[in-house]
Tab-separated table of C-alpha atoms in Angstrom:
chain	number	residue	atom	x	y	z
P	1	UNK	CA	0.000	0.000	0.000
P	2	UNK	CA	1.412	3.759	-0.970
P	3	UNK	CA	2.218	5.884	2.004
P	4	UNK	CA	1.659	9.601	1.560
P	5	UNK	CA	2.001	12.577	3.785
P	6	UNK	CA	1.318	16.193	3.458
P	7	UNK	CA	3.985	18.427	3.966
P	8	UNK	CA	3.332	22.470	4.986
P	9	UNK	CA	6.009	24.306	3.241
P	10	UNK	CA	5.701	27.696	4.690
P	11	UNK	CA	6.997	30.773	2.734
P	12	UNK	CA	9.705	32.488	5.306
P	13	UNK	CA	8.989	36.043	5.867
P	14	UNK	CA	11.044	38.461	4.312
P	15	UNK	CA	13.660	41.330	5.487
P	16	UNK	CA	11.371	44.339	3.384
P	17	UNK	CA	8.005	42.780	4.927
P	18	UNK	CA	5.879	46.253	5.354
P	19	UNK	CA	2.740	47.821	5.545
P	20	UNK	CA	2.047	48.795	2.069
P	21	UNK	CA	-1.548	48.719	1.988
P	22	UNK	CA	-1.638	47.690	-1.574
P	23	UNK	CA	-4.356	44.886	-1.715
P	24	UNK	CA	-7.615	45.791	-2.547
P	25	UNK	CA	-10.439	43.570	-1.151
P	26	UNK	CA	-7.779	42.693	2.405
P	27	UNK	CA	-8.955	44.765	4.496
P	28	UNK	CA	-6.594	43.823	7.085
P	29	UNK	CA	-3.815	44.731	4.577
P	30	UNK	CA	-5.949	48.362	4.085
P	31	UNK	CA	-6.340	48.913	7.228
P	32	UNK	CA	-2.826	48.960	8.628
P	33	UNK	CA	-1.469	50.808	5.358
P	34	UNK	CA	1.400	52.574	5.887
P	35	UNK	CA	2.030	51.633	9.849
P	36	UNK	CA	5.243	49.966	11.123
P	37	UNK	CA	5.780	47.081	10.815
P	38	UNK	CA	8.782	44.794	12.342
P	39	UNK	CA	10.042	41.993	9.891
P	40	UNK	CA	12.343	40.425	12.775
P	41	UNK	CA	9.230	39.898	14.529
P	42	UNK	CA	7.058	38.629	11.678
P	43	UNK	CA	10.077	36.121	10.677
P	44	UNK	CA	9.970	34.866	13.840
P	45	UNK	CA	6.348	34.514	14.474
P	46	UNK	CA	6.188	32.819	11.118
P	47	UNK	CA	9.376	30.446	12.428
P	48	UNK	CA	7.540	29.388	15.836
P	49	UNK	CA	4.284	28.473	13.709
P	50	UNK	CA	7.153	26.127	12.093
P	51	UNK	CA	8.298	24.579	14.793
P	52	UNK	CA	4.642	23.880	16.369
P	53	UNK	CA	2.854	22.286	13.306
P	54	UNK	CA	6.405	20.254	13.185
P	55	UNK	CA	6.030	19.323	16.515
P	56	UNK	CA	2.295	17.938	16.099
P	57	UNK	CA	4.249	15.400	13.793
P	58	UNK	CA	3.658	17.444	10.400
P	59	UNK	CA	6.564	17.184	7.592
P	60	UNK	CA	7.203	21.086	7.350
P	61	UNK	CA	9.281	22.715	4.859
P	62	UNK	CA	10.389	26.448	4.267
P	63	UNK	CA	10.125	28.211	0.824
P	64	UNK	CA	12.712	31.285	1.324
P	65	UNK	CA	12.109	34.645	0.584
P	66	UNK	CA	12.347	36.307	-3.139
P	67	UNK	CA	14.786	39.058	-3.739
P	68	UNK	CA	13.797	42.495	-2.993
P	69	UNK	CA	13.434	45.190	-4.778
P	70	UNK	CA	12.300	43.431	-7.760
P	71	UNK	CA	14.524	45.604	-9.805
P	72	UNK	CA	13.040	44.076	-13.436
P	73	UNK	CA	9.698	46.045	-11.805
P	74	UNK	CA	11.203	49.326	-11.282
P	75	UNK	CA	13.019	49.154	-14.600
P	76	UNK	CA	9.783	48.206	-16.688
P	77	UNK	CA	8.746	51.616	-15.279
P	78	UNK	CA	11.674	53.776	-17.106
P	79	UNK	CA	13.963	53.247	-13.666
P	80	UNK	CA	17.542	51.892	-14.737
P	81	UNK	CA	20.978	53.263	-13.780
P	82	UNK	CA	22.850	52.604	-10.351
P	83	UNK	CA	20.716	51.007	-8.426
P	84	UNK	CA	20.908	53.413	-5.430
P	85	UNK	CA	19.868	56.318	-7.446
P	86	UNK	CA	17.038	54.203	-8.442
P	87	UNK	CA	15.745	53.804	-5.226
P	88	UNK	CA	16.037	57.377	-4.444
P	89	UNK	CA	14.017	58.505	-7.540
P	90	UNK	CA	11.793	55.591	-7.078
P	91	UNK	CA	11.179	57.040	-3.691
P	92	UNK	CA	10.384	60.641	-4.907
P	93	UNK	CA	8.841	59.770	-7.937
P	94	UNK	CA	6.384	57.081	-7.720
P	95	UNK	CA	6.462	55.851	-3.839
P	96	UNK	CA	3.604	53.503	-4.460
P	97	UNK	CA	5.906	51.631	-7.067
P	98	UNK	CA	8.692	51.597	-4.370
P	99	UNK	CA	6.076	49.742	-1.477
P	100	UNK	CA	5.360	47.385	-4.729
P	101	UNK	CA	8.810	46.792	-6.171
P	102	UNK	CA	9.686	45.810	-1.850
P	103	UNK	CA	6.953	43.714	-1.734
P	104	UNK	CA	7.837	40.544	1.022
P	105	UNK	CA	3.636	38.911	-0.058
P	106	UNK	CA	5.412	36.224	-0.794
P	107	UNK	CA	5.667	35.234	2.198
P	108	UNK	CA	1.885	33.379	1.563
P	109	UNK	CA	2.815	30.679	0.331
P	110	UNK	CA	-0.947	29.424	-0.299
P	111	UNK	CA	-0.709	31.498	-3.292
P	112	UNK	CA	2.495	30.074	-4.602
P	113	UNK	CA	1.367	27.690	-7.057
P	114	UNK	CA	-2.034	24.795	-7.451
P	115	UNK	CA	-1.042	21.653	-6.033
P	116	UNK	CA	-1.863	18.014	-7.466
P	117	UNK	CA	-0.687	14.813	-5.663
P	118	UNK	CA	0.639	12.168	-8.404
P	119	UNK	CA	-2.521	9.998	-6.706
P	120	UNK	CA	-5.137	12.551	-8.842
P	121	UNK	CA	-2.907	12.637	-12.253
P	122	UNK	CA	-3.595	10.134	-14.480
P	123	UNK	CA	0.428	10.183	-15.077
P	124	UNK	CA	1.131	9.424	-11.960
P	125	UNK	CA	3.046	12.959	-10.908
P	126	UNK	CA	2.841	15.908	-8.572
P	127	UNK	CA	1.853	18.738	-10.608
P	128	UNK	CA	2.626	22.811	-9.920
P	129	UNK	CA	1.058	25.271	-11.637
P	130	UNK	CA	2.585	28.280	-10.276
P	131	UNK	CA	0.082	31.185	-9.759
P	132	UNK	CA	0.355	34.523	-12.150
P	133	UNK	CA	-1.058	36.848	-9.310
P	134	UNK	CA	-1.948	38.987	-12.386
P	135	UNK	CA	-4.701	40.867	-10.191
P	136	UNK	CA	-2.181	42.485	-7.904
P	137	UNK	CA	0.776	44.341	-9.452
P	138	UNK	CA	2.831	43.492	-5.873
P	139	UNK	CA	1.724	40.036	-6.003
P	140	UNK	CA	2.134	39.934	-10.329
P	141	UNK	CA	6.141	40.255	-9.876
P	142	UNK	CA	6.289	36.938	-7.857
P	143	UNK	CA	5.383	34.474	-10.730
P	144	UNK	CA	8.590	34.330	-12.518
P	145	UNK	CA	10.833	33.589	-9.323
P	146	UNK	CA	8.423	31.498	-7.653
P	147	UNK	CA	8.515	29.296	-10.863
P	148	UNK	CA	12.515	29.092	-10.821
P	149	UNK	CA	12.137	28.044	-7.011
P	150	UNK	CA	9.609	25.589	-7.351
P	151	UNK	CA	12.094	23.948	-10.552
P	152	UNK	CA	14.493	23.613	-8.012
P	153	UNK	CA	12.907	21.972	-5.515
P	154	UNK	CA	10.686	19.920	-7.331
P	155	UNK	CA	13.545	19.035	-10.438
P	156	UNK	CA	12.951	15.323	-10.728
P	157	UNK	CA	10.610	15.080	-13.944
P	158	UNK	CA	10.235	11.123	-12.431
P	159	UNK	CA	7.753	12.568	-9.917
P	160	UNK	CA	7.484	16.051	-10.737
P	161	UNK	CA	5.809	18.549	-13.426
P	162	UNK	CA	5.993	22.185	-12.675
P	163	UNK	CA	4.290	24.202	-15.222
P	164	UNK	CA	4.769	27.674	-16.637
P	165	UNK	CA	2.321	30.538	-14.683
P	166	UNK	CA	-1.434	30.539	-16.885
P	167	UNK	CA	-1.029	33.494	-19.687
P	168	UNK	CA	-0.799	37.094	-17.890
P	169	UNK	CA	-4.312	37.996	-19.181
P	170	UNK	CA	-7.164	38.853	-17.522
P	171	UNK	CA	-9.418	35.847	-18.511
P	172	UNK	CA	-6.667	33.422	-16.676
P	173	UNK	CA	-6.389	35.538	-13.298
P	174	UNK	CA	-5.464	32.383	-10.814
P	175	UNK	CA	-4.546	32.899	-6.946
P	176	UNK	CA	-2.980	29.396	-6.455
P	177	UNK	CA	-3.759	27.145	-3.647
P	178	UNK	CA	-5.704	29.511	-1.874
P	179	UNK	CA	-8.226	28.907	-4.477
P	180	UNK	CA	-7.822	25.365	-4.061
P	181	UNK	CA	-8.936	22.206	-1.790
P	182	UNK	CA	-8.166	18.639	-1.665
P	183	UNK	CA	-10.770	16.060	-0.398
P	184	UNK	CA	-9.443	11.734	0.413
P	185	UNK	CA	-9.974	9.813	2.695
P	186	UNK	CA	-6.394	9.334	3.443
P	187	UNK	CA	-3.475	11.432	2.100
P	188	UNK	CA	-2.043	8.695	-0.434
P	189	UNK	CA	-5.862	7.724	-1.456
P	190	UNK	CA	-6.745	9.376	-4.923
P	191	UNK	CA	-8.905	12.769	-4.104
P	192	UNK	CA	-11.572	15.017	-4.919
P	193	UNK	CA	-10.516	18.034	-5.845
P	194	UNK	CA	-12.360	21.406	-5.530
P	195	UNK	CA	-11.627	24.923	-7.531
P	196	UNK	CA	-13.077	27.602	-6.406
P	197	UNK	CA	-13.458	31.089	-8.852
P	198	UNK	CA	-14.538	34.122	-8.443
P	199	UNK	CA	-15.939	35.373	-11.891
P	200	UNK	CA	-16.649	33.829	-15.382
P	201	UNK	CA	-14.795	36.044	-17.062
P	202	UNK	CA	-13.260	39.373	-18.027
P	203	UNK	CA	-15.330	41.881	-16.215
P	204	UNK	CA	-18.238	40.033	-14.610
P	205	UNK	CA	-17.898	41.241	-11.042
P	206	UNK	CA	-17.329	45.044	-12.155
P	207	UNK	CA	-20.233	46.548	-9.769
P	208	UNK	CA	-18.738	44.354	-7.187
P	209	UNK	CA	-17.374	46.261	-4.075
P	210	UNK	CA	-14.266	44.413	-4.414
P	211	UNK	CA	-12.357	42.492	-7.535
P	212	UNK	CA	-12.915	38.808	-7.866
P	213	UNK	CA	-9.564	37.549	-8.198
P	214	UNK	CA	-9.720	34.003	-9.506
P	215	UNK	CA	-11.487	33.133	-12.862
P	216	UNK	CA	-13.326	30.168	-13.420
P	217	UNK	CA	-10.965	29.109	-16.789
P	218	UNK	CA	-8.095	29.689	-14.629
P	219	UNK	CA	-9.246	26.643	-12.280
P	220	UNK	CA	-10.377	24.669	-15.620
P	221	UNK	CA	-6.906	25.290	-17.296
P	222	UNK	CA	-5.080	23.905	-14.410
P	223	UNK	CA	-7.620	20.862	-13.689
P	224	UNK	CA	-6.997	19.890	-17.190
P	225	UNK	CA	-3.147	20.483	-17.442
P	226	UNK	CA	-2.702	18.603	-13.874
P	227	UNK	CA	-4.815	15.589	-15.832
P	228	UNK	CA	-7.196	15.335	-13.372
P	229	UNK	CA	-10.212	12.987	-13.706
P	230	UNK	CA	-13.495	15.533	-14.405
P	231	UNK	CA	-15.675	13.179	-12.578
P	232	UNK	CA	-13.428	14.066	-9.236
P	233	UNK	CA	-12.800	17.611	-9.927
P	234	UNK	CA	-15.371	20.535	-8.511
P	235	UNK	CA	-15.724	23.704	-9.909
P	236	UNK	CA	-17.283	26.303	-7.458
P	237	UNK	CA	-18.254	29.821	-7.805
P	238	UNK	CA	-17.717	32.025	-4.425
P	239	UNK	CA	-20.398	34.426	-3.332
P	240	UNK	CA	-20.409	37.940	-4.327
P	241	UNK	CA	-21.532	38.736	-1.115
P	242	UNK	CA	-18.346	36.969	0.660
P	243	UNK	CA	-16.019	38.402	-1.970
P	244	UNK	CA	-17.901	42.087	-0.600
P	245	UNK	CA	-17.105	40.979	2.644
P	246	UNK	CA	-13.440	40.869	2.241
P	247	UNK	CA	-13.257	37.211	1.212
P	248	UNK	CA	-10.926	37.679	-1.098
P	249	UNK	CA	-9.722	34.268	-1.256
P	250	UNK	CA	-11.602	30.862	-0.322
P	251	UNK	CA	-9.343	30.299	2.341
P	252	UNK	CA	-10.735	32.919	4.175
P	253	UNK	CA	-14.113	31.622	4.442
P	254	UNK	CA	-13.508	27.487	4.203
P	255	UNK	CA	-11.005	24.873	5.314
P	256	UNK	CA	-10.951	21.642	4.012
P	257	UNK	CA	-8.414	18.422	5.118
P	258	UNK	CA	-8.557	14.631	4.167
P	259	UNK	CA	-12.718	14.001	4.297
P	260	UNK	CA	-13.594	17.344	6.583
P	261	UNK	CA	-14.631	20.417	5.409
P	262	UNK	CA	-15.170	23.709	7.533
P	263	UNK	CA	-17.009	26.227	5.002
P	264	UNK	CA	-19.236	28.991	6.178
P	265	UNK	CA	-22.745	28.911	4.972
P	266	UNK	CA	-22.282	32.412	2.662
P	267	UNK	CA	-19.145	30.608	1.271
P	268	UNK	CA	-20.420	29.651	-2.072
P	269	UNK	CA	-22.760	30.822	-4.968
P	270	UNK	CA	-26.076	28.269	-5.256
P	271	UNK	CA	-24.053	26.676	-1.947
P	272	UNK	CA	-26.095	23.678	-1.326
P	273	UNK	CA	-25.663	22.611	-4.919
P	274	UNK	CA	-22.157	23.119	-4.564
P	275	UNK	CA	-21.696	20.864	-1.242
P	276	UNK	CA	-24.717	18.262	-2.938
P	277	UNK	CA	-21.959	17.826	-6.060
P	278	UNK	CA	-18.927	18.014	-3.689
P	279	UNK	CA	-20.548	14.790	-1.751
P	280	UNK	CA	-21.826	12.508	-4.870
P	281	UNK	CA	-18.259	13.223	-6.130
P	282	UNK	CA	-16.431	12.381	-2.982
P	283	UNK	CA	-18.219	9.521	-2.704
P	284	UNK	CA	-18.165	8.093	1.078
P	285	UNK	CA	-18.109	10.077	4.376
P	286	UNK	CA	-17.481	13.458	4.055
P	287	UNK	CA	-17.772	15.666	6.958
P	288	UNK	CA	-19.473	19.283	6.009
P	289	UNK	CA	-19.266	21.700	9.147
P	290	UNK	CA	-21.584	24.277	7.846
P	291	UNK	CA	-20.917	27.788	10.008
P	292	UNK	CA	-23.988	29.973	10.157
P	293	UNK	CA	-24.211	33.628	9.565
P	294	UNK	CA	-25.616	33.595	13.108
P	295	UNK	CA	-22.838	31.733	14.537
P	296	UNK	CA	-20.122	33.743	12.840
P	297	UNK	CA	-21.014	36.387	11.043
P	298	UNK	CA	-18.688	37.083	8.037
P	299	UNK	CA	-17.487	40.174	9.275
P	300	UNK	CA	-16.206	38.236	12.316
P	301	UNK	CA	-15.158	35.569	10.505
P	302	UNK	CA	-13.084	38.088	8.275
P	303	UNK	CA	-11.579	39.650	11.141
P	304	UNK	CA	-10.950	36.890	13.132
P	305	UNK	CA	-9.542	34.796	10.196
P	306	UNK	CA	-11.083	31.551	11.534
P	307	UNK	CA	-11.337	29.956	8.208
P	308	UNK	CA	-7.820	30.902	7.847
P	309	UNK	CA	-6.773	28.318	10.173
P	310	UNK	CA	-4.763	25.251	9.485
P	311	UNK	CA	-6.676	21.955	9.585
P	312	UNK	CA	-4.124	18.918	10.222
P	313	UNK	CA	-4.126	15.586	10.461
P	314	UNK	CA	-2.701	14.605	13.787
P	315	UNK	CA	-2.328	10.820	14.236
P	316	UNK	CA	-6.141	9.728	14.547
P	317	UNK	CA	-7.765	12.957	15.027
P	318	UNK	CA	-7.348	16.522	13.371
P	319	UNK	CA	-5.658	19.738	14.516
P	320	UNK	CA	-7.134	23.158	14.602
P	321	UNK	CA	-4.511	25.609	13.966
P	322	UNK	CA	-6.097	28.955	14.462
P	323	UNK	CA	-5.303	32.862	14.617
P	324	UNK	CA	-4.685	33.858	18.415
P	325	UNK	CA	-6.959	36.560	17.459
P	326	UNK	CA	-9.796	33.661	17.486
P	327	UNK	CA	-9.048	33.136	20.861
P	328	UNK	CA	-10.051	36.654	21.795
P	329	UNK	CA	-12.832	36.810	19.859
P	330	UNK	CA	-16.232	35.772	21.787
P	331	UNK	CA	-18.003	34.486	18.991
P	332	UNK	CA	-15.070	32.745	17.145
P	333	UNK	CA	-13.945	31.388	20.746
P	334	UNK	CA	-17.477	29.849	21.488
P	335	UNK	CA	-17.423	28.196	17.903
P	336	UNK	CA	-14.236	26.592	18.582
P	337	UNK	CA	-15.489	25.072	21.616
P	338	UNK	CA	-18.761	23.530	20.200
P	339	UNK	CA	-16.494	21.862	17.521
P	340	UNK	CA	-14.873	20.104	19.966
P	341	UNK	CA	-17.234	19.411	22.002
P	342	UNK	CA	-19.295	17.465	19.256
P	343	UNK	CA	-18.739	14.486	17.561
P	344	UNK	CA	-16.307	14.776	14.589
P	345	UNK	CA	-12.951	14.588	13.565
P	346	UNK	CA	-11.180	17.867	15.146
P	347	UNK	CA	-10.420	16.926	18.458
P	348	UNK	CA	-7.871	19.512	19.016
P	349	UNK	CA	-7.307	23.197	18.828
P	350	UNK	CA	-3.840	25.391	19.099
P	351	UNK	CA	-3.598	29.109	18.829
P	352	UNK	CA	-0.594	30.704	17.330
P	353	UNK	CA	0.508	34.470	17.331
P	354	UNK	CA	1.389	35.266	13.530
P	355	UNK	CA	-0.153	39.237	14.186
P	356	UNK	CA	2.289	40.567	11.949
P	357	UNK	CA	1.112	38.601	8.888
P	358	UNK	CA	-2.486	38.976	10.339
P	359	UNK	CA	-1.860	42.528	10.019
P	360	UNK	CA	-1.001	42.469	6.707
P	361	UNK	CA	-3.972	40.159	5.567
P	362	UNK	CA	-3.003	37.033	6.178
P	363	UNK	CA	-3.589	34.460	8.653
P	364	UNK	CA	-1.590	30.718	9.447
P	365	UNK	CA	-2.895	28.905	6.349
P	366	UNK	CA	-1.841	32.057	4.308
P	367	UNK	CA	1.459	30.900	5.267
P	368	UNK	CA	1.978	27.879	3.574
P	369	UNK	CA	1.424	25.577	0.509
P	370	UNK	CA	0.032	21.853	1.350
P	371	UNK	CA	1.902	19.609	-1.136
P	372	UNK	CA	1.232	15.896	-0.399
P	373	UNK	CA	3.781	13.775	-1.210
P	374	UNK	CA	4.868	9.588	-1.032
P	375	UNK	CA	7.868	8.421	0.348
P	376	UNK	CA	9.849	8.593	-3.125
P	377	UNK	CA	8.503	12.211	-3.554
P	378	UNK	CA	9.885	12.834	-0.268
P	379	UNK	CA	13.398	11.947	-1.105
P	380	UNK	CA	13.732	13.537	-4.158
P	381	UNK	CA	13.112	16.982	-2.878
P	382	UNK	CA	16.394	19.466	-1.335
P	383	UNK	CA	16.295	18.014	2.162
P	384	UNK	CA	18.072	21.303	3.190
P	385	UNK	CA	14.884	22.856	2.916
P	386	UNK	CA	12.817	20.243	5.377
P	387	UNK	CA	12.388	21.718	9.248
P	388	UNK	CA	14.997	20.267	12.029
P	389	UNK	CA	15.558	21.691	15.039
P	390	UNK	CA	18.959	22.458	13.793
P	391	UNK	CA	17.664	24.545	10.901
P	392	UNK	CA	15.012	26.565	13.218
P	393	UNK	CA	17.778	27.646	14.974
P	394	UNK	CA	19.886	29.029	12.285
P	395	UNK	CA	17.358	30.733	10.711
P	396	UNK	CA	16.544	32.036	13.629
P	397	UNK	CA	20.071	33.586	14.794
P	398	UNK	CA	20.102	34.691	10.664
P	399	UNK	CA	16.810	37.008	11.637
P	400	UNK	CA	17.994	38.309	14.205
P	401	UNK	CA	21.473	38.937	12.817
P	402	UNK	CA	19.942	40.398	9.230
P	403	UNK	CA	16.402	41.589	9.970
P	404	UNK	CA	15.660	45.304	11.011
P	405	UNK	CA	13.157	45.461	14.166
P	406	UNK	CA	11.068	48.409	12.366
P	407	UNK	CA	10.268	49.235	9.067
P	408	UNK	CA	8.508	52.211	7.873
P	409	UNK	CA	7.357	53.605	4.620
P	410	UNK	CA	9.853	55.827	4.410
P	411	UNK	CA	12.159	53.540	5.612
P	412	UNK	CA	12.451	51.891	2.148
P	413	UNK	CA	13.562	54.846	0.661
P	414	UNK	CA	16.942	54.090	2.890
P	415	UNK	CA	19.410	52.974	-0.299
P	416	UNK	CA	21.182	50.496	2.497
P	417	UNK	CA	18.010	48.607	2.726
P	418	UNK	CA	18.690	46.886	-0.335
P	419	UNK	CA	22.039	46.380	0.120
P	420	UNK	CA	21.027	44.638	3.859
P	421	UNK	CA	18.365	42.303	1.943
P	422	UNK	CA	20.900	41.403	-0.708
P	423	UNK	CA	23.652	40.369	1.633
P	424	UNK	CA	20.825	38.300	4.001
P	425	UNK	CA	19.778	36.525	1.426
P	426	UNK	CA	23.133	35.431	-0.131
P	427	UNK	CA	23.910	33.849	3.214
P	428	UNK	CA	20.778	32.333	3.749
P	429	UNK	CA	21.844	31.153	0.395
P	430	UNK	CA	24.796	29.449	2.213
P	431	UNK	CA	22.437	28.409	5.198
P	432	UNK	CA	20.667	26.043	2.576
P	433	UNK	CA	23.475	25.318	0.801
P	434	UNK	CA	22.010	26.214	-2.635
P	435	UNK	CA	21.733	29.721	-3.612
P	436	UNK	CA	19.740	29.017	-6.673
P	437	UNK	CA	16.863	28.480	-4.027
P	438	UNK	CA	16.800	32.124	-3.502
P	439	UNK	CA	14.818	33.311	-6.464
């Protein structure tokens, strides 16, 4: 029988990560713009989430930071010369374009790339699509790099496919995993897998309050190119009035993990069609956890991020990773505890601290990309990049050596900035011992 195990590879939260305000639809991210923020702290929050979901038993893996300032950004906007001058008529200039060109989103890995286990391909492989973030201009510059990283870790074309980014067009806006769940009734069996979009097409949503992000032939492009079997593949549409809300991904309003899923009952457009199809198609017990309006109202469950959590498997039982901000919340709190009280699969429920991500819009399952993989999969991956107790603490004396407590707006106007990320990264380069990892 094939073994399989999901592993959580977290994106590690980078030296330039700021309050740039520049994501319409997060209102987290819009309401903090332009604060201070404190990357050694938001490195290190991310870290200790690490080292907790590791310690429940879960393979976790890091994906590092990209290079900042994307300088192929600034110069697509007329900036070229020395690159310090840049930066200072970047700063004068267009300041937006700096908080862009700095960007450390990244660091959410759920957006990386769409995940398929080789159990769901009809040729057997793991297949990454990674996403074009075309929606976003601070998100758009991450598609190229994230595609050389994810060649490097996943380079065996035995067991791996990565694909190019969908075309940078409107029509084929995808958000990656965050878009994305995976239904089974264990990790290795072959699973159900549900897309979730956002509008049909070009300019569907335009008296919407915010932008759907996703398209609907995004998700079909990628179910086909992953060869996925239609008759296991879902196609959902979310609800305007989520989206409105400040859903601005799926993952901020559902959770799904091996045959449970945690959805809110404003999740979905025509919902109970949407959960009828997701059952037939599933095909044995699956466990819907359907959270009323009156339970958690989507504001709450925006500002909370409880659908943001991180639902793991934990030996027999699941894991509730949540927001602390969850724990402080009355009505998010009081949910919690009915879930556990009843009869189901999550049995347990941890809070972790990851406010400055939270801040900037995004909560512990923003954080990483689920990739399940087999024992053979396993191996064939950089194992300098899987979490040991060893490597949590050199990354974590490399924050504190490289990473600035506070970081302001017009902080990033500071010309040594980019000379501190670029000499952080080249030795976290060393850390891992391959510095084509850093992309």
């Amino acid at each position: 029988m094939t073994s399989a195990c999901e592993v959580n590879f977290d994106g590690l939260l980078g030296p330039t990560h700021h309050f740039g305000g520049l994501s319409a639809g997060n209102l987290a991210s819009l309401s903090h713009r332009h604060q201070v923020s404190s990357p050694r702290q938001a490195a290190l929050e991310g870290l200790a989430k690490m080292r907790r979901v590791a310690n429940m038993g879960v393979a976790q893996a890091i994906l590092p930071p990209q290079r900042r300032p994307h300088w192929e950004c600034l110069s697509e906007c007329g900036f070229t010369g020395e690159r310090h001058e840049v930066i200072k008529q970047v700063a004068k200039q267009k300041p937006k374009l700096l908080s862009v060109a700095y960007s450390a989103a990244a660091m959410w890995a759920a957006n990386a790339a769409t995940v398929s286990p080789s159990a769901d391909t009809t040729d057997g492989r793991v297949h990454l699509t990674p996403a074009n973030l075309r929606t976003m201009p601070h998100r758009r510059i991450e598609a190229a790099p994230t595609t050389r990283m994810l060649r490097e870790i996943f380079a065996d074309s035995r067991y791996f496919v990565v694909h190019d980014p969908l075309p940078d067009a409107a029509n084929f806006s995808d958000e990656g995993a965050a878009n994305h769940t995976r239904f089974c009734q264990r990790h290795a069996d072959r699973g159900v897998e549900m897309f979730v979009y956002g509008r049909e097409g070009e300019a569907d949503d335009a008296e919407g309050r915010f932008p759907a992000r996703q398209t609907r032939l995004a998700a079909e492009w990628i179910s086909q190119q992953h060869q996925l079997w239609p008759q296991r593949t879902v196609l959902a549409q979310q609800s305007r009035r989520a989206i409105d809300a400040g859903v601005f991904h799926n993952d901020v309003i559902a959770v799904g993990n091996t045959s449970v899923h945690l959805v809110h009952e404003h999740a979905f457009a025509d919902q109970a069609s949407v959960l009828q199809e997701l059952n037939e198609k599933f095909g044995g017990e699956l466990t819907t956890l359907e959270i009323s309006e009156a339970e958690l109202p989507l504001e709450e469950a925006v500002r909370t991020y409880f659908f943001n959590s991180q639902l793991l498997s934990t030996g027999e039982t699941m894991t509730l990773v949540c927001p602390a901000e969850c724990e402080r919340s009355d009505a998010a709190r009081k949910l919690i505890e009915r879930l556990l009280a009843e009869t189901n699969p999550i049995a347990q429920c941890e809070f972790v601290d990851v406010r400055q991500s939270m801040r900037n819009g995004g909560g512990p399952a923003c954080l990483r990309l689920r990739v399940v993989l087999t024992d053979k999969e396993l191996a064939a991956i950089p194992p300098a990049i899987l979490w040991t107790p060893k490597l949590h603490q050199r990354l974590s004396d490399w924050i504190e050596t490289h990473y600035r407590e506070r970081l302001s707006i017009a902080d990033l106007a500071d010309p040594r900035l980019a000379d501190e990320v670029e000499e952080s990264l080249d030795e976290l380069g060393r850390i891992l011992g391959n510095k084509r990892l850093i992309a």
